[in-house]
mmCIF file of C-alpha atoms in Angstrom:
data_model
loop_
_atom_site.group_PDB
_atom_site.id
_atom_site.type_symbol
_atom_site.label_atom_id
_atom_site.label_comp_id
_atom_site.label_asym_id
_atom_site.label_seq_id
_atom_site.Cartn_x
_atom_site.Cartn_y
_atom_site.Cartn_z
ATOM 1 C CA UNK R 1458 124.569 124.909 40.306
ATOM 2 C CA UNK R 1459 127.464 122.956 38.885
ATOM 3 C CA UNK R 1460 127.220 122.138 35.214
ATOM 4 C CA UNK R 1461 127.631 118.463 36.111
ATOM 5 C CA UNK R 1462 124.538 117.022 37.769
ATOM 6 C CA UNK R 1463 123.663 113.485 38.848
ATOM 7 C CA UNK R 1464 119.898 112.932 38.556
ATOM 8 C CA UNK R 1465 118.099 110.546 40.872
ATOM 9 C CA UNK R 1466 118.799 107.005 39.731
ATOM 10 C CA UNK R 1467 115.401 105.603 40.699
ATOM 11 C CA UNK R 1468 112.444 107.031 42.608
ATOM 12 C CA UNK R 1469 110.872 104.540 45.007
ATOM 13 C CA UNK R 1470 108.690 105.015 48.060
ATOM 14 C CA UNK R 1471 110.880 103.728 50.899
ATOM 15 C CA UNK R 1472 109.579 105.241 54.142
ATOM 16 C CA UNK R 1473 109.555 101.880 55.916
ATOM 17 C CA UNK R 1474 111.711 98.880 55.109
ATOM 18 C CA UNK R 1475 110.729 95.702 56.928
ATOM 19 C CA UNK R 1476 113.503 93.163 57.491
ATOM 20 C CA UNK R 1477 112.186 89.595 57.236
ATOM 21 C CA UNK R 1478 114.314 86.492 57.834
ATOM 22 C CA UNK R 1479 113.798 84.316 54.773
ATOM 23 C CA UNK R 1480 114.091 81.264 56.991
ATOM 24 C CA UNK R 1481 110.558 81.995 58.265
ATOM 25 C CA UNK R 1482 107.889 81.641 55.527
ATOM 26 C CA UNK R 1483 105.068 82.673 57.884
ATOM 27 C CA UNK R 1484 106.775 86.009 58.521
ATOM 28 C CA UNK R 1485 107.212 86.515 54.785
ATOM 29 C CA UNK R 1486 103.482 86.046 54.208
ATOM 30 C CA UNK R 1487 102.638 88.525 56.969
ATOM 31 C CA UNK R 1488 105.089 91.060 55.556
ATOM 32 C CA UNK R 1489 103.399 90.877 52.154
ATOM 33 C CA UNK R 1490 100.090 91.785 53.761
ATOM 34 C CA UNK R 1491 101.496 94.507 56.009
ATOM 35 C CA UNK R 1492 101.913 98.254 55.610
ATOM 36 C CA UNK R 1493 105.632 98.442 54.790
ATOM 37 C CA UNK R 1494 106.631 100.207 51.577
ATOM 38 C CA UNK R 1495 109.649 97.948 51.217
ATOM 39 C CA UNK R 1496 110.326 94.393 52.331
ATOM 40 C CA UNK R 1497 113.737 92.798 52.246
ATOM 41 C CA UNK R 1498 114.005 89.047 52.497
ATOM 42 C CA UNK R 1499 117.110 88.474 54.557
ATOM 43 C CA UNK R 1500 119.576 85.734 53.683
ATOM 44 C CA UNK R 1501 122.365 87.229 55.784
ATOM 45 C CA UNK R 1502 122.532 88.118 59.475
ATOM 46 C CA UNK R 1503 119.039 86.970 60.479
ATOM 47 C CA UNK R 1504 119.646 83.455 59.118
ATOM 48 C CA UNK R 1505 121.810 80.878 60.903
ATOM 49 C CA UNK R 1506 124.386 79.068 58.730
ATOM 50 C CA UNK R 1507 122.548 75.705 58.770
ATOM 51 C CA UNK R 1508 119.413 77.486 57.451
ATOM 52 C CA UNK R 1509 121.059 79.449 54.615
ATOM 53 C CA UNK R 1510 120.139 77.142 51.748
ATOM 54 C CA UNK R 1511 116.537 76.665 52.853
ATOM 55 C CA UNK R 1512 116.168 80.412 53.411
ATOM 56 C CA UNK R 1513 117.338 81.008 49.835
ATOM 57 C CA UNK R 1514 114.750 78.550 48.538
ATOM 58 C CA UNK R 1515 112.068 80.220 50.662
ATOM 59 C CA UNK R 1516 112.962 83.643 49.286
ATOM 60 C CA UNK R 1517 112.790 82.418 45.690
ATOM 61 C CA UNK R 1518 109.416 80.797 46.291
ATOM 62 C CA UNK R 1519 108.071 83.962 47.935
ATOM 63 C CA UNK R 1520 109.286 86.081 45.020
ATOM 64 C CA UNK R 1521 107.504 83.850 42.546
ATOM 65 C CA UNK R 1522 104.330 83.148 44.535
ATOM 66 C CA UNK R 1523 103.564 86.668 45.781
ATOM 67 C CA UNK R 1524 102.799 89.597 43.519
ATOM 68 C CA UNK R 1525 104.646 92.159 45.605
ATOM 69 C CA UNK R 1526 104.142 95.051 43.202
ATOM 70 C CA UNK R 1527 100.390 94.453 43.105
ATOM 71 C CA UNK R 1528 100.417 94.689 46.909
ATOM 72 C CA UNK R 1529 102.071 98.096 46.681
ATOM 73 C CA UNK R 1530 105.504 96.930 47.780
ATOM 74 C CA UNK R 1531 109.059 96.891 46.579
ATOM 75 C CA UNK R 1532 110.732 93.589 47.410
ATOM 76 C CA UNK R 1533 114.446 93.188 47.924
ATOM 77 C CA UNK R 1534 116.765 90.355 48.911
ATOM 78 C CA UNK R 1535 119.725 90.918 51.200
ATOM 79 C CA UNK R 1536 122.382 88.554 49.962
ATOM 80 C CA UNK R 1537 125.250 87.286 52.068
ATOM 81 C CA UNK R 1538 128.530 89.151 52.159
ATOM 82 C CA UNK R 1539 131.221 88.825 49.525
ATOM 83 C CA UNK R 1540 133.523 87.383 52.190
ATOM 84 C CA UNK R 1541 131.312 84.283 52.523
ATOM 85 C CA UNK R 1542 130.790 81.240 50.309
ATOM 86 C CA UNK R 1543 127.025 81.809 50.329
ATOM 87 C CA UNK R 1544 127.029 84.997 48.274
ATOM 88 C CA UNK R 1545 127.574 83.596 44.772
ATOM 89 C CA UNK R 1546 124.763 81.073 45.100
ATOM 90 C CA UNK R 1547 122.481 83.771 46.522
ATOM 91 C CA UNK R 1548 122.975 85.895 43.417
ATOM 92 C CA UNK R 1549 122.909 83.031 40.926
ATOM 93 C CA UNK R 1550 119.881 81.219 42.348
ATOM 94 C CA UNK R 1551 117.778 84.303 43.106
ATOM 95 C CA UNK R 1552 118.523 85.894 39.749
ATOM 96 C CA UNK R 1553 118.164 82.760 37.639
ATOM 97 C CA UNK R 1554 114.967 81.600 39.334
ATOM 98 C CA UNK R 1555 113.315 84.913 40.216
ATOM 99 C CA UNK R 1556 115.297 87.630 38.478
ATOM 100 C CA UNK R 1557 112.202 89.018 36.823
ATOM 101 C CA UNK R 1558 110.355 89.207 40.172
ATOM 102 C CA UNK R 1559 112.851 90.765 42.588
ATOM 103 C CA UNK R 1560 113.237 94.525 42.472
ATOM 104 C CA UNK R 1561 116.616 95.039 44.165
ATOM 105 C CA UNK R 1562 119.482 93.172 45.787
ATOM 106 C CA UNK R 1563 120.802 94.632 49.034
ATOM 107 C CA UNK R 1564 124.563 94.113 49.230
ATOM 108 C CA UNK R 1565 125.867 94.032 52.817
ATOM 109 C CA UNK R 1566 129.134 95.414 54.153
ATOM 110 C CA UNK R 1567 130.087 97.211 50.956
ATOM 111 C CA UNK R 1568 133.611 98.452 51.496
ATOM 112 C CA UNK R 1569 134.696 99.569 48.044
ATOM 113 C CA UNK R 1570 133.320 99.893 44.521
ATOM 114 C CA UNK R 1571 134.753 96.514 43.525
ATOM 115 C CA UNK R 1572 132.185 94.827 45.780
ATOM 116 C CA UNK R 1573 129.355 96.320 43.740
ATOM 117 C CA UNK R 1574 131.172 95.651 40.470
ATOM 118 C CA UNK R 1575 131.277 91.931 41.222
ATOM 119 C CA UNK R 1576 127.565 91.695 42.006
ATOM 120 C CA UNK R 1577 126.628 93.889 39.053
ATOM 121 C CA UNK R 1578 128.661 91.777 36.625
ATOM 122 C CA UNK R 1579 126.868 88.634 37.798
ATOM 123 C CA UNK R 1580 123.439 90.263 37.585
ATOM 124 C CA UNK R 1581 124.183 91.629 34.106
ATOM 125 C CA UNK R 1582 125.178 88.229 32.758
ATOM 126 C CA UNK R 1583 122.238 86.382 34.284
ATOM 127 C CA UNK R 1584 119.714 88.905 32.976
ATOM 128 C CA UNK R 1585 121.186 88.608 29.488
ATOM 129 C CA UNK R 1586 121.332 84.821 29.626
ATOM 130 C CA UNK R 1587 117.741 84.524 30.833
ATOM 131 C CA UNK R 1588 116.408 87.244 28.561
ATOM 132 C CA UNK R 1589 114.822 89.161 31.423
ATOM 133 C CA UNK R 1590 113.380 92.521 30.374
ATOM 134 C CA UNK R 1591 113.250 93.833 33.929
ATOM 135 C CA UNK R 1592 116.255 95.525 35.532
ATOM 136 C CA UNK R 1593 117.189 94.599 39.083
ATOM 137 C CA UNK R 1594 118.642 97.452 41.113
ATOM 138 C CA UNK R 1595 121.428 97.310 43.682
ATOM 139 C CA UNK R 1596 121.480 98.889 47.121
ATOM 140 C CA UNK R 1597 124.623 99.223 49.222
ATOM 141 C CA UNK R 1598 124.688 98.708 52.960
ATOM 142 C CA UNK R 1599 127.330 100.975 54.497
ATOM 143 C CA UNK R 1600 128.190 99.332 57.796
ATOM 144 C CA UNK R 1601 131.958 99.199 58.129
ATOM 145 C CA UNK R 1602 134.721 101.712 58.685
ATOM 146 C CA UNK R 1603 136.053 100.859 55.220
ATOM 147 C CA UNK R 1604 132.676 101.491 53.621
ATOM 148 C CA UNK R 1605 132.319 104.856 55.334
ATOM 149 C CA UNK R 1606 135.883 105.819 54.421
ATOM 150 C CA UNK R 1607 135.001 105.096 50.763
ATOM 151 C CA UNK R 1608 131.359 106.217 50.841
ATOM 152 C CA UNK R 1609 131.767 108.974 48.242
ATOM 153 C CA UNK R 1610 133.517 106.611 45.812
ATOM 154 C CA UNK R 1611 130.833 103.984 46.359
ATOM 155 C CA UNK R 1612 128.089 106.552 45.738
ATOM 156 C CA UNK R 1613 129.698 107.427 42.403
ATOM 157 C CA UNK R 1614 129.637 103.801 41.237
ATOM 158 C CA UNK R 1615 126.597 104.369 39.017
ATOM 159 C CA UNK R 1616 125.326 101.332 37.147
ATOM 160 C CA UNK R 1617 122.448 99.680 38.970
ATOM 161 C CA UNK R 1618 123.122 101.366 42.319
ATOM 162 C CA UNK R 1619 119.967 103.092 43.582
ATOM 163 C CA UNK R 1620 120.386 103.601 47.327
ATOM 164 C CA UNK R 1621 122.645 103.373 50.325
ATOM 165 C CA UNK R 1622 121.650 102.272 53.815
ATOM 166 C CA UNK R 1623 123.356 103.012 57.133
ATOM 167 C CA UNK R 1624 123.912 99.753 59.028
ATOM 168 C CA UNK R 1625 124.424 101.062 62.527
ATOM 169 C CA UNK R 1626 125.010 97.737 64.317
ATOM 170 C CA UNK R 1627 127.916 96.449 62.252
ATOM 171 C CA UNK R 1628 129.223 99.998 61.902
ATOM 172 C CA UNK R 1629 129.372 100.298 65.691
ATOM 173 C CA UNK R 1630 131.215 96.970 65.852
ATOM 174 C CA UNK R 1631 133.593 97.977 63.082
ATOM 175 C CA UNK R 1632 134.335 101.285 64.839
ATOM 176 C CA UNK R 1633 134.575 99.541 68.239
ATOM 177 C CA UNK R 1634 132.091 102.119 69.456
ATOM 178 C CA UNK R 1635 130.425 101.747 72.825
ATOM 179 C CA UNK R 1636 126.669 101.740 72.484
ATOM 180 C CA UNK R 1637 123.730 100.645 74.581
ATOM 181 C CA UNK R 1638 121.686 98.956 71.835
ATOM 182 C CA UNK R 1639 121.348 98.776 68.066
ATOM 183 C CA UNK R 1640 120.713 102.328 66.891
ATOM 184 C CA UNK R 1641 120.388 103.665 70.407
ATOM 185 C CA UNK R 1642 122.309 106.557 71.887
ATOM 186 C CA UNK R 1643 125.120 106.304 74.398
ATOM 187 C CA UNK R 1644 124.068 108.570 77.288
ATOM 188 C CA UNK R 1645 127.650 109.673 77.958
ATOM 189 C CA UNK R 1646 128.021 111.044 74.423
ATOM 190 C CA UNK R 1647 126.989 114.716 74.126
ATOM 191 C CA UNK R 1648 124.422 114.290 71.357
ATOM 192 C CA UNK R 1649 123.927 111.710 68.628
ATOM 193 C CA UNK R 1650 127.075 109.707 67.956
ATOM 194 C CA UNK R 1651 125.680 108.520 64.591
ATOM 195 C CA UNK R 1652 125.068 112.042 63.292
ATOM 196 C CA UNK R 1653 128.382 112.461 61.462
ATOM 197 C CA UNK R 1654 128.205 109.056 59.753
ATOM 198 C CA UNK R 1655 124.609 109.443 58.584
ATOM 199 C CA UNK R 1656 125.204 113.006 57.413
ATOM 200 C CA UNK R 1657 128.238 111.904 55.404
ATOM 201 C CA UNK R 1658 126.352 109.045 53.786
ATOM 202 C CA UNK R 1659 123.333 111.218 52.986
ATOM 203 C CA UNK R 1660 125.553 113.873 51.436
ATOM 204 C CA UNK R 1661 127.163 111.251 49.200
ATOM 205 C CA UNK R 1662 123.732 109.911 48.233
ATOM 206 C CA UNK R 1663 122.316 113.303 47.325
ATOM 207 C CA UNK R 1664 125.431 114.308 45.414
ATOM 208 C CA UNK R 1665 125.211 111.263 43.155
ATOM 209 C CA UNK R 1666 121.483 110.635 42.795
ATOM 210 C CA UNK R 1667 120.867 107.883 45.347
ATOM 211 C CA UNK R 1668 118.182 107.335 47.962
ATOM 212 C CA UNK R 1669 119.400 107.494 51.582
ATOM 213 C CA UNK R 1670 117.923 105.069 54.102
ATOM 214 C CA UNK R 1671 118.550 104.799 57.841
ATOM 215 C CA UNK R 1672 119.048 101.349 59.346
ATOM 216 C CA UNK R 1673 117.689 99.471 62.342
ATOM 217 C CA UNK R 1674 116.671 100.383 65.866
ATOM 218 C CA UNK R 1675 116.945 97.249 67.949
ATOM 219 C CA UNK R 1676 114.688 97.967 70.931
ATOM 220 C CA UNK R 1677 111.259 97.363 69.425
ATOM 221 C CA UNK R 1678 109.712 97.837 72.880
ATOM 222 C CA UNK R 1679 110.725 101.530 72.736
ATOM 223 C CA UNK R 1680 108.564 103.208 70.065
ATOM 224 C CA UNK R 1681 109.480 106.710 71.231
ATOM 225 C CA UNK R 1682 113.176 105.915 70.923
ATOM 226 C CA UNK R 1683 112.563 104.596 67.417
ATOM 227 C CA UNK R 1684 110.635 107.706 66.375
ATOM 228 C CA UNK R 1685 113.281 109.983 67.842
ATOM 229 C CA UNK R 1686 115.967 108.223 65.810
ATOM 230 C CA UNK R 1687 113.818 108.331 62.689
ATOM 231 C CA UNK R 1688 113.187 112.051 63.119
ATOM 232 C CA UNK R 1689 116.913 112.721 63.464
ATOM 233 C CA UNK R 1690 117.585 110.721 60.294
ATOM 234 C CA UNK R 1691 114.797 112.535 58.449
ATOM 235 C CA UNK R 1692 116.224 115.891 59.541
ATOM 236 C CA UNK R 1693 119.519 114.911 57.910
ATOM 237 C CA UNK R 1694 117.843 113.897 54.645
ATOM 238 C CA UNK R 1695 117.086 110.188 54.973
ATOM 239 C CA UNK R 1696 113.812 109.239 53.320
ATOM 240 C CA UNK R 1697 113.129 106.051 55.239
ATOM 241 C CA UNK R 1698 114.206 103.684 57.982
ATOM 242 C CA UNK R 1699 114.376 99.952 58.603
ATOM 243 C CA UNK R 1700 111.835 98.152 60.740
ATOM 244 C CA UNK R 1701 113.110 95.015 62.447
ATOM 245 C CA UNK R 1702 109.650 94.386 63.906
ATOM 246 C CA UNK R 1703 106.227 94.918 62.276
ATOM 247 C CA UNK R 1704 105.286 97.387 65.030
ATOM 248 C CA UNK R 1705 107.966 99.760 63.738
ATOM 249 C CA UNK R 1706 106.473 99.982 60.237
ATOM 250 C CA UNK R 1707 103.673 102.341 61.269
ATOM 251 C CA UNK R 1708 106.169 104.497 63.146
ATOM 252 C CA UNK R 1709 108.423 104.846 60.099
ATOM 253 C CA UNK R 1710 105.506 105.608 57.794
ATOM 254 C CA UNK R 1711 104.365 108.300 60.209
ATOM 255 C CA UNK R 1712 107.739 110.012 60.551
ATOM 256 C CA UNK R 1713 108.683 109.925 56.865
ATOM 257 C CA UNK R 1714 105.281 110.984 55.509
ATOM 258 C CA UNK R 1715 104.676 114.712 55.026
ATOM 259 C CA UNK R 1716 101.775 115.996 57.072
ATOM 260 C CA UNK R 1717 98.671 117.475 55.457
ATOM 261 C CA UNK R 1718 99.841 120.913 56.599
ATOM 262 C CA UNK R 1719 103.243 120.398 54.973
ATOM 263 C CA UNK R 1720 101.668 119.307 51.690
ATOM 264 C CA UNK R 1721 99.281 122.261 51.704
ATOM 265 C CA UNK R 1722 102.120 124.691 52.355
ATOM 266 C CA UNK R 1723 104.245 123.118 49.602
ATOM 267 C CA UNK R 1724 101.448 123.629 47.085
ATOM 268 C CA UNK R 1725 100.940 127.224 48.257
ATOM 269 C CA UNK R 1726 104.667 127.939 47.846
ATOM 270 C CA UNK R 1727 104.587 126.802 44.246
ATOM 271 C CA UNK R 1728 101.375 128.711 43.543
ATOM 272 C CA UNK R 1729 102.766 131.941 45.000
ATOM 273 C CA UNK R 1730 106.011 131.596 43.061
ATOM 274 C CA UNK R 1731 104.132 131.002 39.805
ATOM 275 C CA UNK R 1732 102.117 134.151 40.465
ATOM 276 C CA UNK R 1733 105.295 136.107 41.226
ATOM 277 C CA UNK R 1734 106.932 134.738 38.089
ATOM 278 C CA UNK R 1735 104.008 136.004 36.004
ATOM 279 C CA UNK R 1736 104.788 139.476 37.372
ATOM 280 C CA UNK R 1737 108.485 139.151 36.507
ATOM 281 C CA UNK R 1738 109.569 138.515 40.092
ATOM 282 C CA UNK R 1739 111.974 135.821 41.272
ATOM 283 C CA UNK R 1740 110.814 135.799 44.880
ATOM 284 C CA UNK R 1741 107.560 136.149 46.783
ATOM 285 C CA UNK R 1742 106.171 136.355 50.285
ATOM 286 C CA UNK R 1743 104.144 133.679 52.053
ATOM 287 C CA UNK R 1744 102.832 134.051 55.600
ATOM 288 C CA UNK R 1745 105.251 136.888 56.215
ATOM 289 C CA UNK R 1746 108.307 134.980 55.010
ATOM 290 C CA UNK R 1747 110.346 135.258 51.841
ATOM 291 C CA UNK R 1748 110.213 132.332 49.416
ATOM 292 C CA UNK R 1749 112.300 131.817 46.278
ATOM 293 C CA UNK R 1750 113.610 129.125 43.933
ATOM 294 C CA UNK R 1751 115.202 127.199 46.807
ATOM 295 C CA UNK R 1752 111.818 127.173 48.558
ATOM 296 C CA UNK R 1753 110.297 125.662 45.442
ATOM 297 C CA UNK R 1754 112.877 122.877 45.363
ATOM 298 C CA UNK R 1755 112.145 122.036 49.013
ATOM 299 C CA UNK R 1756 108.410 122.115 48.315
ATOM 300 C CA UNK R 1757 108.864 119.823 45.327
ATOM 301 C CA UNK R 1758 110.591 117.267 47.556
ATOM 302 C CA UNK R 1759 107.532 117.193 49.817
ATOM 303 C CA UNK R 1760 105.138 116.775 46.894
ATOM 304 C CA UNK R 1761 107.125 113.930 45.330
ATOM 305 C CA UNK R 1762 106.666 111.884 48.511
ATOM 306 C CA UNK R 1763 103.025 112.898 48.913
ATOM 307 C CA UNK R 1764 102.243 111.906 45.323
ATOM 308 C CA UNK R 1765 104.058 108.578 45.740
ATOM 309 C CA UNK R 1766 102.030 107.801 48.872
ATOM 310 C CA UNK R 1767 98.794 108.745 47.126
ATOM 311 C CA UNK R 1768 99.626 106.472 44.199
ATOM 312 C CA UNK R 1769 100.691 103.497 46.304
#
């Protein structure tokens, strides 16, 4: 390995991320009681302009009234974009009034590191001014051609950045790509037209210690299509996926949870390698296949998720 390593910024269980419009308090309450690992209260695309201010107030109230951590959830707020006049009040009001209750801010349409720098500077100052002892993380939504062109630079930002998400809908619009639905596949394309973008983002995440999360699948009446997309994302290294409908939460949890057989095999791999190590060997055999240090690293990835699920 290279001498220079970037350890994981923050470990969080993020198999399923439920998007909830903050303009709808009833949906927020249901999300708190649901099975999602992560809930983000949306102030951006799911909220019409006349409802922005009330949605912000709803989000702040929900952050203060609900003990999200006690319910086994990470709670995030998706602020409005830096190209709008809503963004600064989103950050100021949420942080000043609930900065010790929110876990992360999801920054949409991140195009360059300066976008994160602006949000981070505001969060830093508000935490210091309010004397908050907690530390709010940032997550970047990569959903434009500019963001993907700069994805490696964005991943290297450091600071509070914990994760990057692939926003397929706005990315498709930004690329002027023809698609049949949000996150769906174009039947005339020979394969998965999102493969290259997700793989590039995941590579940047893993290189610089960030979590990689896949975005939405719009047709919530097609569970098999959702699971197929989630499996493709998982195969590329994503550790979770958005749910734009509560019915998709169970599907995401299923796809991104290691099976009992996978967990058992991971533990056996480590046991066999420890036994081989005691005999001065660097490799071993399991079920007729060679295993070595790389096998142990893959097994460890499985066990980290399994342990996080067990401790939820």
